[in-house]
Amino acid sequence: MRVLIVKTSSMGDVVHALPAASDIARRYPGARIDWLVERPFAALPQLHPAVQNVVPIQFRKWRKSPFDAAVRQAAGEAIARLRSEPYDLILDLQGLVKSAMFCKLARGPHKTTPIAGYDRASIREPLASFLYDRTASVARDQQAVARNRLLTAAHLGTDADAPADFGLGSVTPLDARQHDWLPAGSNTAPYAVLMPAASRAEKLWPEASWQAVGERLAQARLARVVLWGSQDELERAQRIAQTIGGSVPPFLTVQEAAQLMAGASAVVGLDTGFTHLAAALGKPTIGIYCDHEPGLAGVTGPSFTASLGGKGRPPSTADVLAALNMALAVAAAPDA
């Protein structure tokens, strides 16, 4: 069995699709699973042991200069990799016209390879369903992880009722001996990760509230690591870290950030892909929503999770601290 999963973005969406790969591997031992994804998120399926070949694309960049020679060469190389051997199934978990076209390009001359996706009533962009050879109905009120798994089950006969396995159990924590910014003795001493920065001001939570979170973590004898992703985010992270006595890492790759969170006792973050990744890693995780409703794409994982707030309704400091107390209790449990 050789399957191509098409789930290109965004980071949280890619995280939510990882259990589908686990379901395929469990149903078809030895299956060859490839994954088409935007390059910034390629490290995520690469972390999954059942995914053999990750094909990164840069469509967001390519569409700005479609006639540039370098762009045409890079796109051509990606398509050639996808067409090197025929797939038994191309599965579009994205549900967009764009992703359906990627499926068509991936199939290329292998006309007998079926392309599968959501039916017209289930999909985000109904036009895309007309580009599939096989469609399936999946209720739109299902949580994101469940929708991916149910679609996979409809086309490949996998078990969507088994516990969701994100396939990240082999991610190893960073070694403090190789990263001097980590809290001293963090290989044995516990720490928490905070993610207080975002690309837009509407998504931010007050710095005073982050200070309260830091104080609670200090009471729990957890060191504080404040993660960031851009220069503006770095400045905010440094201010908060200084206030709460935390440390700020250098810029981390997706894989390094995953390893950082793999060693954490708890994670508190805004509505970002890294917060979803922390939950998928099995860390007690609190997601803070200020500009979006968590709805069907809230933070989810095998350990304690909480998705607090909503669009225009930032959660109160008290609500986050209450959830943090529950997360810390889970982290402190003997079998955590």
PDB file of N, CA, C and O in Angstrom, residues 175-214:
ATOM      1  N   ASP A 175      19.022  18.382  24.895  1.00  0.00           N
ATOM      2  CA  ASP A 175      20.054  18.093  25.895  1.00  0.00           C
ATOM      3  C   ASP A 175      20.608  19.424  26.408  1.00  0.00           C
ATOM      4  O   ASP A 175      21.187  20.207  25.650  1.00  0.00           O
ATOM      5  N   ALA A 176      20.417  19.688  27.704  1.00  0.00           N
ATOM      6  CA  ALA A 176      20.859  20.954  28.280  1.00  0.00           C
ATOM      7  C   ALA A 176      22.360  21.159  28.141  1.00  0.00           C
ATOM      8  O   ALA A 176      22.844  22.295  28.136  1.00  0.00           O
ATOM      9  N   ARG A 177      23.114  20.076  28.000  1.00  0.00           N
ATOM     10  CA  ARG A 177      24.565  20.206  27.852  1.00  0.00           C
ATOM     11  C   ARG A 177      24.941  20.831  26.515  1.00  0.00           C
ATOM     12  O   ARG A 177      26.051  21.334  26.340  1.00  0.00           O
ATOM     13  N   GLN A 178      24.008  20.808  25.560  1.00  0.00           N
ATOM     14  CA  GLN A 178      24.267  21.376  24.243  1.00  0.00           C
ATOM     15  C   GLN A 178      23.543  22.700  24.019  1.00  0.00           C
ATOM     16  O   GLN A 178      23.697  23.311  22.966  1.00  0.00           O
ATOM     17  N   HIS A 179      22.773  23.138  24.998  1.00  0.00           N
ATOM     18  CA  HIS A 179      21.999  24.377  24.857  1.00  0.00           C
ATOM     19  C   HIS A 179      22.092  25.142  26.176  1.00  0.00           C
ATOM     20  O   HIS A 179      21.311  24.905  27.108  1.00  0.00           O
ATOM     21  N   ASP A 180      23.021  26.072  26.247  1.00  0.00           N
ATOM     22  CA  ASP A 180      23.280  26.741  27.522  1.00  0.00           C
ATOM     23  C   ASP A 180      22.173  27.695  27.941  1.00  0.00           C
ATOM     24  O   ASP A 180      22.181  28.202  29.067  1.00  0.00           O
ATOM     25  N   TRP A 181      21.210  27.968  27.081  1.00  0.00           N
ATOM     26  CA  TRP A 181      20.099  28.827  27.461  1.00  0.00           C
ATOM     27  C   TRP A 181      19.017  28.075  28.231  1.00  0.00           C
ATOM     28  O   TRP A 181      18.140  28.689  28.844  1.00  0.00           O
ATOM     29  N   LEU A 182      19.045  26.740  28.185  1.00  0.00           N
ATOM     30  CA  LEU A 182      18.074  25.963  28.939  1.00  0.00           C
ATOM     31  C   LEU A 182      18.298  26.170  30.435  1.00  0.00           C
ATOM     32  O   LEU A 182      19.423  26.427  30.867  1.00  0.00           O
ATOM     33  N   PRO A 183      17.244  26.052  31.239  1.00  0.00           N
ATOM     34  CA  PRO A 183      17.420  26.194  32.695  1.00  0.00           C
ATOM     35  C   PRO A 183      18.475  25.225  33.210  1.00  0.00           C
ATOM     36  O   PRO A 183      18.566  24.087  32.753  1.00  0.00           O
ATOM     37  N   ALA A 184      19.294  25.700  34.119  1.00  0.00           N
ATOM     38  CA  ALA A 184      20.363  24.867  34.662  1.00  0.00           C
ATOM     39  C   ALA A 184      19.799  23.559  35.197  1.00  0.00           C
ATOM     40  O   ALA A 184      18.814  23.559  35.937  1.00  0.00           O
ATOM     41  N   GLY A 185      20.415  22.470  34.765  1.00  0.00           N
ATOM     42  CA  GLY A 185      19.976  21.157  35.227  1.00  0.00           C
ATOM     43  C   GLY A 185      18.646  20.719  34.654  1.00  0.00           C
ATOM     44  O   GLY A 185      17.970  19.867  35.227  1.00  0.00           O
ATOM     45  N   SER A 186      18.232  21.276  33.494  1.00  0.00           N
ATOM     46  CA  SER A 186      16.902  20.976  32.967  1.00  0.00           C
ATOM     47  C   SER A 186      16.762  19.530  32.503  1.00  0.00           C
ATOM     48  O   SER A 186      15.645  19.072  32.249  1.00  0.00           O
ATOM     49  N   ASN A 187      17.880  18.812  32.365  1.00  0.00           N
ATOM     50  CA  ASN A 187      17.755  17.388  32.056  1.00  0.00           C
ATOM     51  C   ASN A 187      17.094  16.639  33.206  1.00  0.00           C
ATOM     52  O   ASN A 187      16.534  15.569  33.033  1.00  0.00           O
ATOM     53  N   THR A 188      17.194  17.196  34.402  1.00  0.00           N
ATOM     54  CA  THR A 188      16.572  16.568  35.564  1.00  0.00           C
ATOM     55  C   THR A 188      15.585  17.504  36.255  1.00  0.00           C
ATOM     56  O   THR A 188      14.633  17.052  36.875  1.00  0.00           O
ATOM     57  N   ALA A 189      15.821  18.816  36.171  1.00  0.00           N
ATOM     58  CA  ALA A 189      14.937  19.794  36.812  1.00  0.00           C
ATOM     59  C   ALA A 189      13.795  20.145  35.867  1.00  0.00           C
ATOM     60  O   ALA A 189      14.004  20.370  34.675  1.00  0.00           O
ATOM     61  N   PRO A 190      12.555  20.223  36.348  1.00  0.00           N
ATOM     62  CA  PRO A 190      11.405  20.477  35.471  1.00  0.00           C
ATOM     63  C   PRO A 190      11.307  21.932  35.032  1.00  0.00           C
ATOM     64  O   PRO A 190      11.734  22.846  35.731  1.00  0.00           O
ATOM     65  N   TYR A 191      10.716  22.134  33.876  1.00  0.00           N
ATOM     66  CA  TYR A 191      10.476  23.482  33.362  1.00  0.00           C
ATOM     67  C   TYR A 191       9.159  23.505  32.598  1.00  0.00           C
ATOM     68  O   TYR A 191       8.627  22.461  32.178  1.00  0.00           O
ATOM     69  N   ALA A 192       8.624  24.695  32.419  1.00  0.00           N
ATOM     70  CA  ALA A 192       7.418  24.915  31.627  1.00  0.00           C
ATOM     71  C   ALA A 192       7.764  25.829  30.463  1.00  0.00           C
ATOM     72  O   ALA A 192       8.722  26.615  30.523  1.00  0.00           O
ATOM     73  N   VAL A 193       6.994  25.721  29.384  1.00  0.00           N
ATOM     74  CA  VAL A 193       7.196  26.561  28.205  1.00  0.00           C
ATOM     75  C   VAL A 193       6.006  27.501  28.060  1.00  0.00           C
ATOM     76  O   VAL A 193       4.844  27.079  28.152  1.00  0.00           O
ATOM     77  N   LEU A 194       6.301  28.784  27.868  1.00  0.00           N
ATOM     78  CA  LEU A 194       5.282  29.792  27.613  1.00  0.00           C
ATOM     79  C   LEU A 194       5.433  30.306  26.190  1.00  0.00           C
ATOM     80  O   LEU A 194       6.550  30.509  25.707  1.00  0.00           O
ATOM     81  N   MET A 195       4.298  30.522  25.528  1.00  0.00           N
ATOM     82  CA  MET A 195       4.304  31.081  24.172  1.00  0.00           C
ATOM     83  C   MET A 195       3.362  32.272  24.136  1.00  0.00           C
ATOM     84  O   MET A 195       2.198  32.158  23.753  1.00  0.00           O
ATOM     85  N   PRO A 196       3.868  33.463  24.543  1.00  0.00           N
ATOM     86  CA  PRO A 196       3.004  34.629  24.702  1.00  0.00           C
ATOM     87  C   PRO A 196       2.962  35.552  23.483  1.00  0.00           C
ATOM     88  O   PRO A 196       2.330  36.607  23.539  1.00  0.00           O
ATOM     89  N   ALA A 197       3.639  35.172  22.405  1.00  0.00           N
ATOM     90  CA  ALA A 197       3.773  36.075  21.258  1.00  0.00           C
ATOM     91  C   ALA A 197       2.960  35.565  20.071  1.00  0.00           C
ATOM     92  O   ALA A 197       2.729  34.363  19.924  1.00  0.00           O
ATOM     93  N   ALA A 198       2.516  36.498  19.239  1.00  0.00           N
ATOM     94  CA  ALA A 198       1.731  36.166  18.057  1.00  0.00           C
ATOM     95  C   ALA A 198       2.003  37.189  16.971  1.00  0.00           C
ATOM     96  O   ALA A 198       2.550  38.269  17.226  1.00  0.00           O
ATOM     97  N   SER A 199       1.598  36.847  15.748  1.00  0.00           N
ATOM     98  CA  SER A 199       1.871  37.714  14.605  1.00  0.00           C
ATOM     99  C   SER A 199       0.969  38.942  14.566  1.00  0.00           C
ATOM    100  O   SER A 199       1.279  39.925  13.899  1.00  0.00           O
ATOM    101  N   ARG A 200      -0.166  38.891  15.258  1.00  0.00           N
ATOM    102  CA  ARG A 200      -1.114  40.011  15.241  1.00  0.00           C
ATOM    103  C   ARG A 200      -1.469  40.414  16.664  1.00  0.00           C
ATOM    104  O   ARG A 200      -1.647  39.567  17.536  1.00  0.00           O
ATOM    105  N   ALA A 201      -1.641  41.721  16.853  1.00  0.00           N
ATOM    106  CA  ALA A 201      -1.921  42.255  18.189  1.00  0.00           C
ATOM    107  C   ALA A 201      -3.242  41.717  18.741  1.00  0.00           C
ATOM    108  O   ALA A 201      -3.396  41.549  19.958  1.00  0.00           O
ATOM    109  N   GLU A 202      -4.204  41.429  17.859  1.00  0.00           N
ATOM    110  CA  GLU A 202      -5.505  40.953  18.321  1.00  0.00           C
ATOM    111  C   GLU A 202      -5.419  39.603  19.039  1.00  0.00           C
ATOM    112  O   GLU A 202      -6.304  39.245  19.812  1.00  0.00           O
ATOM    113  N   LYS A 203      -4.361  38.847  18.774  1.00  0.00           N
ATOM    114  CA  LYS A 203      -4.232  37.518  19.368  1.00  0.00           C
ATOM    115  C   LYS A 203      -3.521  37.542  20.723  1.00  0.00           C
ATOM    116  O   LYS A 203      -3.444  36.522  21.408  1.00  0.00           O
ATOM    117  N   LEU A 204      -2.991  38.719  21.105  1.00  0.00           N
ATOM    118  CA  LEU A 204      -2.170  38.793  22.314  1.00  0.00           C
ATOM    119  C   LEU A 204      -3.006  38.800  23.584  1.00  0.00           C
ATOM    120  O   LEU A 204      -4.149  39.266  23.605  1.00  0.00           O
ATOM    121  N   TRP A 205      -2.400  38.301  24.638  1.00  0.00           N
ATOM    122  CA  TRP A 205      -2.982  38.282  25.986  1.00  0.00           C
ATOM    123  C   TRP A 205      -2.156  39.228  26.839  1.00  0.00           C
ATOM    124  O   TRP A 205      -0.934  39.328  26.651  1.00  0.00           O
ATOM    125  N   PRO A 206      -2.744  39.962  27.799  1.00  0.00           N
ATOM    126  CA  PRO A 206      -1.996  40.993  28.537  1.00  0.00           C
ATOM    127  C   PRO A 206      -0.735  40.462  29.214  1.00  0.00           C
ATOM    128  O   PRO A 206      -0.726  39.359  29.782  1.00  0.00           O
ATOM    129  N   GLU A 207       0.317  41.259  29.168  1.00  0.00           N
ATOM    130  CA  GLU A 207       1.584  40.842  29.765  1.00  0.00           C
ATOM    131  C   GLU A 207       1.462  40.671  31.282  1.00  0.00           C
ATOM    132  O   GLU A 207       2.139  39.824  31.873  1.00  0.00           O
ATOM    133  N   ALA A 208       0.597  41.445  31.901  1.00  0.00           N
ATOM    134  CA  ALA A 208       0.388  41.286  33.342  1.00  0.00           C
ATOM    135  C   ALA A 208      -0.176  39.908  33.665  1.00  0.00           C
ATOM    136  O   ALA A 208       0.132  39.310  34.707  1.00  0.00           O
ATOM    137  N   SER A 209      -1.004  39.387  32.771  1.00  0.00           N
ATOM    138  CA  SER A 209      -1.558  38.049  32.977  1.00  0.00           C
ATOM    139  C   SER A 209      -0.480  36.991  32.820  1.00  0.00           C
ATOM    140  O   SER A 209      -0.453  35.997  33.565  1.00  0.00           O
ATOM    141  N   TRP A 210       0.422  37.197  31.861  1.00  0.00           N
ATOM    142  CA  TRP A 210       1.544  36.261  31.717  1.00  0.00           C
ATOM    143  C   TRP A 210       2.434  36.293  32.961  1.00  0.00           C
ATOM    144  O   TRP A 210       2.989  35.267  33.374  1.00  0.00           O
ATOM    145  N   GLN A 211       2.561  37.479  33.559  1.00  0.00           N
ATOM    146  CA  GLN A 211       3.341  37.567  34.791  1.00  0.00           C
ATOM    147  C   GLN A 211       2.712  36.705  35.886  1.00  0.00           C
ATOM    148  O   GLN A 211       3.420  36.011  36.631  1.00  0.00           O
ATOM    149  N   ALA A 212       1.385  36.712  35.972  1.00  0.00           N
ATOM    150  CA  ALA A 212       0.705  35.891  36.969  1.00  0.00           C
ATOM    151  C   ALA A 212       0.934  34.401  36.705  1.00  0.00           C
ATOM    152  O   ALA A 212       1.123  33.613  37.644  1.00  0.00           O
ATOM    153  N   VAL A 213       0.935  34.018  35.434  1.00  0.00           N
ATOM    154  CA  VAL A 213       1.214  32.625  35.080  1.00  0.00           C
ATOM    155  C   VAL A 213       2.637  32.266  35.494  1.00  0.00           C
ATOM    156  O   VAL A 213       2.895  31.195  36.064  1.00  0.00           O
ATOM    157  N   GLY A 214       3.584  33.172  35.214  1.00  0.00           N
ATOM    158  CA  GLY A 214       4.968  32.919  35.592  1.00  0.00           C
ATOM    159  C   GLY A 214       5.143  32.769  37.095  1.00  0.00           C
ATOM    160  O   GLY A 214       5.903  31.914  37.563  1.00  0.00           O
TER     161      GLY A 214
END
